[in-house]
GROMACS .gro file of C-alpha atoms in nm:
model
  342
    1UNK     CA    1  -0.751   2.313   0.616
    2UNK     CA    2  -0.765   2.336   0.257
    3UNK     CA    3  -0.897   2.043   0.009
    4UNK     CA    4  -0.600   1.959  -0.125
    5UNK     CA    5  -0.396   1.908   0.270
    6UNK     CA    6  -0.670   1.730   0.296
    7UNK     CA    7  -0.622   1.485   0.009
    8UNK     CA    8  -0.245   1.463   0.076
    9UNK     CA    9  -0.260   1.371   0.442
   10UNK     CA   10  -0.536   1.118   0.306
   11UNK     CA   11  -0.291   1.009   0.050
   12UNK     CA   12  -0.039   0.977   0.297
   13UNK     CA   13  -0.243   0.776   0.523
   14UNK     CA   14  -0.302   0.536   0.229
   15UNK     CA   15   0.028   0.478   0.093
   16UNK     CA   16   0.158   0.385   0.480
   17UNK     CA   17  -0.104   0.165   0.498
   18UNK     CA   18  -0.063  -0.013   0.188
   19UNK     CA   19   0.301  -0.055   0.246
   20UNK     CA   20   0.276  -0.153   0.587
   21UNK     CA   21   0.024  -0.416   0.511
   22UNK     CA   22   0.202  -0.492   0.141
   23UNK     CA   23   0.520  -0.560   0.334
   24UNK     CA   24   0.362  -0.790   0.587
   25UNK     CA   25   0.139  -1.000   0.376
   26UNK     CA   26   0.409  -1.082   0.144
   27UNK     CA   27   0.598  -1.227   0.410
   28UNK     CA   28   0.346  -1.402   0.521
   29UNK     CA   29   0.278  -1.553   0.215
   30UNK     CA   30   0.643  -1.632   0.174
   31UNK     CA   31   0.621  -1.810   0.485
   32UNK     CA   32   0.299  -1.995   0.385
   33UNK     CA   33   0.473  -2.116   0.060
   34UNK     CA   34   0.795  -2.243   0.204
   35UNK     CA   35   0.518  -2.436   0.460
   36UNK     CA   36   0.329  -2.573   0.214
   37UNK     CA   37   0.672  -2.695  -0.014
   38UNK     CA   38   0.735  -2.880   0.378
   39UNK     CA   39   0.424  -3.040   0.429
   40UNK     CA   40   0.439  -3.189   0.069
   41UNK     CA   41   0.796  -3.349   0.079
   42UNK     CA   42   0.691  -3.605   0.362
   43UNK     CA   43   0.352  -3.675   0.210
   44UNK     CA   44   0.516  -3.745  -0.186
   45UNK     CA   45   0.816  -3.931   0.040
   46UNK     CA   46   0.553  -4.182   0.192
   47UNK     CA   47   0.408  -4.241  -0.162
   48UNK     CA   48   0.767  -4.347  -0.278
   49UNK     CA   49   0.817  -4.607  -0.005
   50UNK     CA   50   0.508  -4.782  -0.089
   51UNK     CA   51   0.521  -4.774  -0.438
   52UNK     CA   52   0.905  -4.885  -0.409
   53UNK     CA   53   0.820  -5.212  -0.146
   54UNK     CA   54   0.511  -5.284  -0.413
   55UNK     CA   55   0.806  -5.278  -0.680
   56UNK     CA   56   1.009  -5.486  -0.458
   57UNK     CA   57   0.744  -5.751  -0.429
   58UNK     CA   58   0.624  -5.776  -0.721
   59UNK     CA   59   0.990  -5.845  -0.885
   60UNK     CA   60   1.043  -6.131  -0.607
   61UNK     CA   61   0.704  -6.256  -0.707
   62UNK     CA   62   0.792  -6.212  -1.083
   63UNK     CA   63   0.472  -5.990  -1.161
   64UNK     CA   64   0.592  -5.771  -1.413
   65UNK     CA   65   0.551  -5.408  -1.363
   66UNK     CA   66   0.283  -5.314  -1.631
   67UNK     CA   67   0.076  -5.619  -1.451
   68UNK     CA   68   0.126  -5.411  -1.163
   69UNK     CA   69  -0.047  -5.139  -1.215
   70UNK     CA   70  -0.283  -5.250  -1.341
   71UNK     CA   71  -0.379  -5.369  -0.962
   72UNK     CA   72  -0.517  -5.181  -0.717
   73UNK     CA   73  -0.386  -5.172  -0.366
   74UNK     CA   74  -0.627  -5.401  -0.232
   75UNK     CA   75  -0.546  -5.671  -0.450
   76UNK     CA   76  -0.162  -5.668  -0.344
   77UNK     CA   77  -0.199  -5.570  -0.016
   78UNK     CA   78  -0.001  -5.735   0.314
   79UNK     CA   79   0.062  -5.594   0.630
   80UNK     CA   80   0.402  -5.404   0.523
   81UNK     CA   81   0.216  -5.216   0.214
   82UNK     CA   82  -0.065  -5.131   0.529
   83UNK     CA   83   0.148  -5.016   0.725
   84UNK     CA   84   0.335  -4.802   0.495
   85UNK     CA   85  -0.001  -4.660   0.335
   86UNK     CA   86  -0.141  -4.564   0.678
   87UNK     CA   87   0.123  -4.333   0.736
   88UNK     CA   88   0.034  -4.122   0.407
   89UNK     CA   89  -0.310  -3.979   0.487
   90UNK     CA   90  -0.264  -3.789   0.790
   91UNK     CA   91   0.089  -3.656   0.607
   92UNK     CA   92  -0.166  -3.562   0.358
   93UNK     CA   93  -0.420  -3.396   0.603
   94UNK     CA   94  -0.154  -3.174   0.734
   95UNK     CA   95  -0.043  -3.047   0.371
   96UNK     CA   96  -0.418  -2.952   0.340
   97UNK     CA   97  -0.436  -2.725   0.633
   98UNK     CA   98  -0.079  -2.584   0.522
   99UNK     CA   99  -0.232  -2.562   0.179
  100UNK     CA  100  -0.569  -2.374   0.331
  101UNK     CA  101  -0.330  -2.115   0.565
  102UNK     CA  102  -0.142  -2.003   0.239
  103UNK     CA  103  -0.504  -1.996   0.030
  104UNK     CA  104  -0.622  -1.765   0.328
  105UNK     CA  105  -0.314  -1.524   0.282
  106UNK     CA  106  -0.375  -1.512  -0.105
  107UNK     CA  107  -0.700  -1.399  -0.024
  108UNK     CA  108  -0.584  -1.124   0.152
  109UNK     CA  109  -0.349  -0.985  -0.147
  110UNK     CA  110  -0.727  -0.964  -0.336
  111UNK     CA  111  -0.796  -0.676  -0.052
  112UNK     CA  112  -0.498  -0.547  -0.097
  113UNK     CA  113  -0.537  -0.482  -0.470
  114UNK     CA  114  -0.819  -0.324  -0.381
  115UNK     CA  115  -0.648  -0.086  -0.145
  116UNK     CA  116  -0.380   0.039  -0.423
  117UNK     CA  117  -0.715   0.083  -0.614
  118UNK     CA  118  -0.817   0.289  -0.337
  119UNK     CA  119  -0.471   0.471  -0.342
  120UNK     CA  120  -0.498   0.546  -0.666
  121UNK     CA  121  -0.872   0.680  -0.646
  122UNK     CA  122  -0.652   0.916  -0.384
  123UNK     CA  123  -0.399   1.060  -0.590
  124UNK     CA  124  -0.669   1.130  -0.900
  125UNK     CA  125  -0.874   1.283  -0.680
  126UNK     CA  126  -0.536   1.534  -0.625
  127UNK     CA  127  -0.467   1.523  -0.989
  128UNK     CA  128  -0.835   1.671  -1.009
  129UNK     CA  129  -0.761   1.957  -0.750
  130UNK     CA  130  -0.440   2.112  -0.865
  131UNK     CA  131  -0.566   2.113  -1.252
  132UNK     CA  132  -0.725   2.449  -1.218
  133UNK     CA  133  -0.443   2.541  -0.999
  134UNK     CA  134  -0.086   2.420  -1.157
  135UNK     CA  135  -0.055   2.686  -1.430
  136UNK     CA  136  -0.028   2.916  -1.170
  137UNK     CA  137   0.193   2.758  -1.005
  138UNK     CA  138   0.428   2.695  -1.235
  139UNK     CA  139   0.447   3.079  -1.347
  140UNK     CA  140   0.563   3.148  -0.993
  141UNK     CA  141   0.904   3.179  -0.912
  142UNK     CA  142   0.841   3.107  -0.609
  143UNK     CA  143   0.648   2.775  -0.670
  144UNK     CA  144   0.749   2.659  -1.035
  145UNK     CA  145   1.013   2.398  -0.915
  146UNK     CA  146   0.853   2.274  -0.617
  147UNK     CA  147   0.539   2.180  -0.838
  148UNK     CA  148   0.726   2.006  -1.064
  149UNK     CA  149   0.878   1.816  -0.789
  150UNK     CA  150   0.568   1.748  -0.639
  151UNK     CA  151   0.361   1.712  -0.953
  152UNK     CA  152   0.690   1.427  -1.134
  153UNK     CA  153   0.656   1.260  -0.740
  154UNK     CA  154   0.279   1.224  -0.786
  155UNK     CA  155   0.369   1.058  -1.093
  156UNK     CA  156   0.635   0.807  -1.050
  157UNK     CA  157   0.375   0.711  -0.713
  158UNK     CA  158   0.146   0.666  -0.908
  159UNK     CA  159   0.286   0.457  -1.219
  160UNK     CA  160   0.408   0.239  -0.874
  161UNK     CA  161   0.090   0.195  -0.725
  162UNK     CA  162  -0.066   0.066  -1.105
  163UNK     CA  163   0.279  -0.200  -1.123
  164UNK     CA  164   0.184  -0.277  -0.806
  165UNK     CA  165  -0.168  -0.345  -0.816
  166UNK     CA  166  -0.077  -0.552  -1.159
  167UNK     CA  167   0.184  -0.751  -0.993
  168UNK     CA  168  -0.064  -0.838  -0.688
  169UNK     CA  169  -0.314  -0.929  -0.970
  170UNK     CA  170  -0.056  -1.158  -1.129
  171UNK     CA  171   0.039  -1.336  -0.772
  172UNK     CA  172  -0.336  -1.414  -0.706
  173UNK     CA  173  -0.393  -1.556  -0.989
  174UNK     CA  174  -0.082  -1.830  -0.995
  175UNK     CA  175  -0.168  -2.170  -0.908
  176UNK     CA  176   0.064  -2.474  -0.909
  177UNK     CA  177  -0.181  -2.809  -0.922
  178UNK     CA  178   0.111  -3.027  -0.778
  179UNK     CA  179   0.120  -2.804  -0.471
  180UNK     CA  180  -0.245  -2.859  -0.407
  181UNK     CA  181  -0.250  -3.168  -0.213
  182UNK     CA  182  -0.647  -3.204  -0.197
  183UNK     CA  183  -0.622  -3.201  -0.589
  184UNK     CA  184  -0.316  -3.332  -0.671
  185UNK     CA  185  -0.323  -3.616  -0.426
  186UNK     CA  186  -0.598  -3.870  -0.386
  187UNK     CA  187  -0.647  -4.030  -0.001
  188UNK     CA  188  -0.498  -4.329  -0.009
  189UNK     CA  189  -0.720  -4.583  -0.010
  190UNK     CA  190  -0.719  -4.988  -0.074
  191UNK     CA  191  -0.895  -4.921  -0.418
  192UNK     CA  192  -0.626  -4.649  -0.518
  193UNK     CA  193  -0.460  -4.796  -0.891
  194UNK     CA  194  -0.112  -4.883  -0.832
  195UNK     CA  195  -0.062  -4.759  -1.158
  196UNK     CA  196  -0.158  -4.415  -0.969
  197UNK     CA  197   0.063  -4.439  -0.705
  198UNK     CA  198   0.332  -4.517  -0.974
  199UNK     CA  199   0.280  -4.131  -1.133
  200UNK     CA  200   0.242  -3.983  -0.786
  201UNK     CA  201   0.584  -4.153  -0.670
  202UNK     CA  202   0.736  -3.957  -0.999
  203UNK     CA  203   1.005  -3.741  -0.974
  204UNK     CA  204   0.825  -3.527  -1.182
  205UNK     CA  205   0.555  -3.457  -0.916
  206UNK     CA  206   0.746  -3.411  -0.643
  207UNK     CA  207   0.988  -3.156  -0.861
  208UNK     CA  208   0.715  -2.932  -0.937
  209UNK     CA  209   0.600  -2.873  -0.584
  210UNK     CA  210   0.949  -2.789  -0.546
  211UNK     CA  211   0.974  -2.508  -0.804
  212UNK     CA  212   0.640  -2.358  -0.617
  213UNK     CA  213   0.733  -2.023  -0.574
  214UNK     CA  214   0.585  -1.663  -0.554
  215UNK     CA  215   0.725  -1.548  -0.872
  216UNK     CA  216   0.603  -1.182  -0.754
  217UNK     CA  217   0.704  -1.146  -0.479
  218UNK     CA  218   1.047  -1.068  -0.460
  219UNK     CA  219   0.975  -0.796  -0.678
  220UNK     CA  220   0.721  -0.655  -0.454
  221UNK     CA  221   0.917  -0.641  -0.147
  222UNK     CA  222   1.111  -0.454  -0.342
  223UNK     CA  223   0.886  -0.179  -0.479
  224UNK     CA  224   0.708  -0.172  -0.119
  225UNK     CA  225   1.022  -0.032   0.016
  226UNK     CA  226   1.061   0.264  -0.237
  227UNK     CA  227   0.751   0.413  -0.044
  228UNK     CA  228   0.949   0.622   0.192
  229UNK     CA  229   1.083   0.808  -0.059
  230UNK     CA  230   0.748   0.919  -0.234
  231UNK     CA  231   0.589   0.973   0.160
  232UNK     CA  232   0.868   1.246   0.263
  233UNK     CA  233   0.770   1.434  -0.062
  234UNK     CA  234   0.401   1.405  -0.010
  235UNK     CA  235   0.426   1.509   0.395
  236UNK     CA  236   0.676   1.822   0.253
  237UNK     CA  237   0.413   1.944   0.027
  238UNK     CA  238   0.132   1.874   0.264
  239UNK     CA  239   0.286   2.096   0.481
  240UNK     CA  240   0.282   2.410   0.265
  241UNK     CA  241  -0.063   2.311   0.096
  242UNK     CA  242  -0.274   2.545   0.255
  243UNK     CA  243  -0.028   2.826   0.195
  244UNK     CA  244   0.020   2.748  -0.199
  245UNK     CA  245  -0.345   2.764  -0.246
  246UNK     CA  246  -0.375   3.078  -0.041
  247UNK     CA  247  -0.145   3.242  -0.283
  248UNK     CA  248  -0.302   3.110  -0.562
  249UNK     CA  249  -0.660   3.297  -0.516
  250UNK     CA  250  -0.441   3.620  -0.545
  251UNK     CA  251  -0.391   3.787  -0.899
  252UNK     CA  252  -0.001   3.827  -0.895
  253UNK     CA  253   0.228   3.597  -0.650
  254UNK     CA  254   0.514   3.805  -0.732
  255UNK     CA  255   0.359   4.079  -0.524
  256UNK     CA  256   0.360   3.863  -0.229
  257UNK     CA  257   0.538   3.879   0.106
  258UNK     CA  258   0.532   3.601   0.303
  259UNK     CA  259   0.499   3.668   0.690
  260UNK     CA  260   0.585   3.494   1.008
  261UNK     CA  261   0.533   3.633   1.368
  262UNK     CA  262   0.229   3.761   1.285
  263UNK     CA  263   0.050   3.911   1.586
  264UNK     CA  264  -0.282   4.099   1.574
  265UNK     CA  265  -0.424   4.296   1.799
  266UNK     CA  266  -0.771   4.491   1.890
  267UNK     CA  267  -0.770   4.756   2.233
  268UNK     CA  268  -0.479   4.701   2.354
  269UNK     CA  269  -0.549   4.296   2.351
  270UNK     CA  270  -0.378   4.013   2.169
  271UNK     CA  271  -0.613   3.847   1.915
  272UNK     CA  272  -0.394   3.632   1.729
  273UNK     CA  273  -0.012   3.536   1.785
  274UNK     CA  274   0.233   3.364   1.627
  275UNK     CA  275   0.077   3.297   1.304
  276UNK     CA  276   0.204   3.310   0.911
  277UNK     CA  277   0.031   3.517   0.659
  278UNK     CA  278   0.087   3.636   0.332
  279UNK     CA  279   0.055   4.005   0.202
  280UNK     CA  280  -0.052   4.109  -0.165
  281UNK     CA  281   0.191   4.449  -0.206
  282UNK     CA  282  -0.048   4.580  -0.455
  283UNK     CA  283  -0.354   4.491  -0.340
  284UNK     CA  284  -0.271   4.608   0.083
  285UNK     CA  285  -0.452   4.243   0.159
  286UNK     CA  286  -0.334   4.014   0.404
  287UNK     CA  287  -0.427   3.691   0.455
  288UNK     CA  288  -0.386   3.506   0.784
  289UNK     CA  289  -0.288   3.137   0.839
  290UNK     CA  290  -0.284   2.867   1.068
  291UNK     CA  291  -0.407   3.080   1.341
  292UNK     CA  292  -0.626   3.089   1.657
  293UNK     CA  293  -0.825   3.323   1.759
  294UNK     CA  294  -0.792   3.442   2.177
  295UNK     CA  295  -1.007   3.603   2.382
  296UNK     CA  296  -1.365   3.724   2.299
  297UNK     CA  297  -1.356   3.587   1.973
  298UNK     CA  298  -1.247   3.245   2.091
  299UNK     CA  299  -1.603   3.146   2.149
  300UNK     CA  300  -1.741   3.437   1.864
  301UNK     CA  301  -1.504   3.369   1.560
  302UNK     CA  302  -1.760   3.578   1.354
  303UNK     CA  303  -1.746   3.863   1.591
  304UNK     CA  304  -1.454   3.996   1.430
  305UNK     CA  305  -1.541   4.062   1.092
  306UNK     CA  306  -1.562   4.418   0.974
  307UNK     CA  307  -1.440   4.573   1.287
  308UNK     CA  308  -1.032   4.733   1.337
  309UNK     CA  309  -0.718   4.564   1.428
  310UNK     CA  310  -0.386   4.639   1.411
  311UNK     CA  311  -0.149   4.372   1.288
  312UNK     CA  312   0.249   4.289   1.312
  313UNK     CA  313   0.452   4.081   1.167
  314UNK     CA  314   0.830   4.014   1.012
  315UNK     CA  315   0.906   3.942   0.649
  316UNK     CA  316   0.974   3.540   0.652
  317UNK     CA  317   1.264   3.639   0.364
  318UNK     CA  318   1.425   3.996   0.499
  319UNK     CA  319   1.538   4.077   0.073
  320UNK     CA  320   1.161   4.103   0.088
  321UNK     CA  321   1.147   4.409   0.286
  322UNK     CA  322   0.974   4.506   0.586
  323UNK     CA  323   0.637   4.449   0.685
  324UNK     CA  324   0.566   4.826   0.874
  325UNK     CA  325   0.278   4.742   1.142
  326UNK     CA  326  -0.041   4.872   1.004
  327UNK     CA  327  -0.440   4.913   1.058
  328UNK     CA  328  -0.619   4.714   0.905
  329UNK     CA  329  -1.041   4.588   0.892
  330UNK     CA  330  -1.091   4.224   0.877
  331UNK     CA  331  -1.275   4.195   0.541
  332UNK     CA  332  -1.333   3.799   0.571
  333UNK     CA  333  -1.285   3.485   0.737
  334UNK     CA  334  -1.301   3.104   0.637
  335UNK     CA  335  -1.193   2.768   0.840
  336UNK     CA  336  -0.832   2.837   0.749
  337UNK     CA  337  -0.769   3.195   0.634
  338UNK     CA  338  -0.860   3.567   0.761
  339UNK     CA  339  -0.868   3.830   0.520
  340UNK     CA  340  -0.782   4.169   0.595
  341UNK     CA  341  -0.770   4.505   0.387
  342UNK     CA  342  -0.601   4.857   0.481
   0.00000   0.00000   0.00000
């Protein structure tokens, strides 16, 4: 298998990772959000009652409101206000823990920045292997629009990936103070100011834990499921990998034939069957790939260079012309490739 199958299956790998896990997380952070919004309706609704019966009493008692606050609970305290206030704290507990589940999920959108880093360290390592190899390509009729496909793919996957990895940046970074309850909201205790529990019982407060949203995430969702697209072009052109950089080591792709069927064999036994090859015209070199070798050299792969084989095969395009079977002396062999010369 050649470097660069190897990079794109690695690629490939990635990017269905990163969406898969992309996809998820955002959910679950939707989830976590909408949770949190829940746990801190009941908690600012509590507040509101007892501010409201302090209100209450203190107009029946003629206390004006700025004398109010200047109180603390203790000081203006009966069994109702107790009662009332008691309820608050373990509302409050619970919007921690909600708070804590969705801080846990936010950390895990800082991994997965780090994974579309690690995507992207993928597709420039690919952008490093074709270099040397994409002038070629593109002066081959046989290759020139397929490497722009693949090469304007790579691309747009990768300007993606960097939106991506800003916008998942961007999301762990947002913070809404009114949605913290552990900052936001003090225990209630009998030396809380009333005048506190006056600006917690706000509309203003309660409004902004409301508007708590993950401004990112919609558009996210949305980019994560544009990776199917980009993962059918990367599979296609890992599939013919091997072969493009086969024809690339040889001087003049327009002199090659592309082969299928190939079968080679040595006295009278089959060596190698169904394979694909390719066969420089000028040169009388053929190159054989994805094949496995049967029979003695099964367990003795090297065994077979420099002695005599004969070798079949049909054109995989009959405008090519036929392929006549031939002699031929295996001149070299590598993980993925035998080379053979008339």
């Amino acid at each position: 298998m050649g470097q660069v199958k190897t990079a794109l299956q690695n690629l490939t790998k990635a990017i269905e990772s990163f969406a898969k896990v992309g996809s998820d997380l955002i959910d679950e952070v939707e989830d976590r959000i909408h949770n949190v919004k829940a746990g801190m309706e009941p908690v600012y609704g509590g507040i509101e009652l007892l501010y409201d019966y302090l209100k209450q009493k203190a107009v029946k008692e003629k206390l004006s409101i700025s004398e109010l606050h200047k109180k603390i609970l203790r000081e203006y305290y009966d069994r109702e206000a107790h009662n009332l206030a008691k309820e608050i704290n373990p509302l409050r507990a619970n919007a921690i823990r909600l708070r804590k589940e969705f801080e846990a999920s936010k950390a895990k959108c800082q991994q997965l920045g780090k994974l579309a880093g690690a995507t992207l360290a993928e597709i420039a390592r690919i952008e490093g292997l074709i270099a040397k190899k994409k002038s070629k390509w593109f002066s081959s009729k046989k290759y020139k629009a397929k490497i722009a496909n693949y090469e304007n793919t790579l691309n747009d996957l990768k300007t993606l990936l960097e939106k991506q990895k800003t916008r998942i940046g961007n999301f762990v970074q947002q913070e809404a103070f009114a949605s913290n309850p552990q900052k936001s909201i003090p225990e209630i205790k009998a030396s809380i100011s009333i005048g506190l529990l006056s600006d917690l019982a706000s509309p203003g407060q309660r409004e902004m834990t409301r508007k708590f949203q993950n401004t990112e995430g919609p558009a996210l969702q949305k980019a994560f499921a544009r990776y199917g697209n980009y993962l059918k072009t990367m599979r296609a052109w890992a599939s013919e990998a091997d072969e493009m950089e086969l024809d690339d080591e040889v001087e003049n792709v327009e002199n090659i034939q592309d082969l299928v069927d190939v079968t080679v064999e040595q006295g009278g036994s089959v060596i190698i069957k169904n394979a694909t090859a390719i066969f420089d015209t000028e040169k009388k070199e053929l190159r054989i790939h994805k094949f496995k070798l049967l029979g003695l050299y099964a367990e003795n792969p090297l065994g077979i260079l420099q002695t005599t084989v004969k070798v079949s095969a049909k054109p995989k395009d009959a405008s090519s012309g036929r392929f006549a079977k031939r002699t031929m002396k295996v001149a070299g062999l590598k993980t993925n490739q035998l080379r053979l010369k008339e």
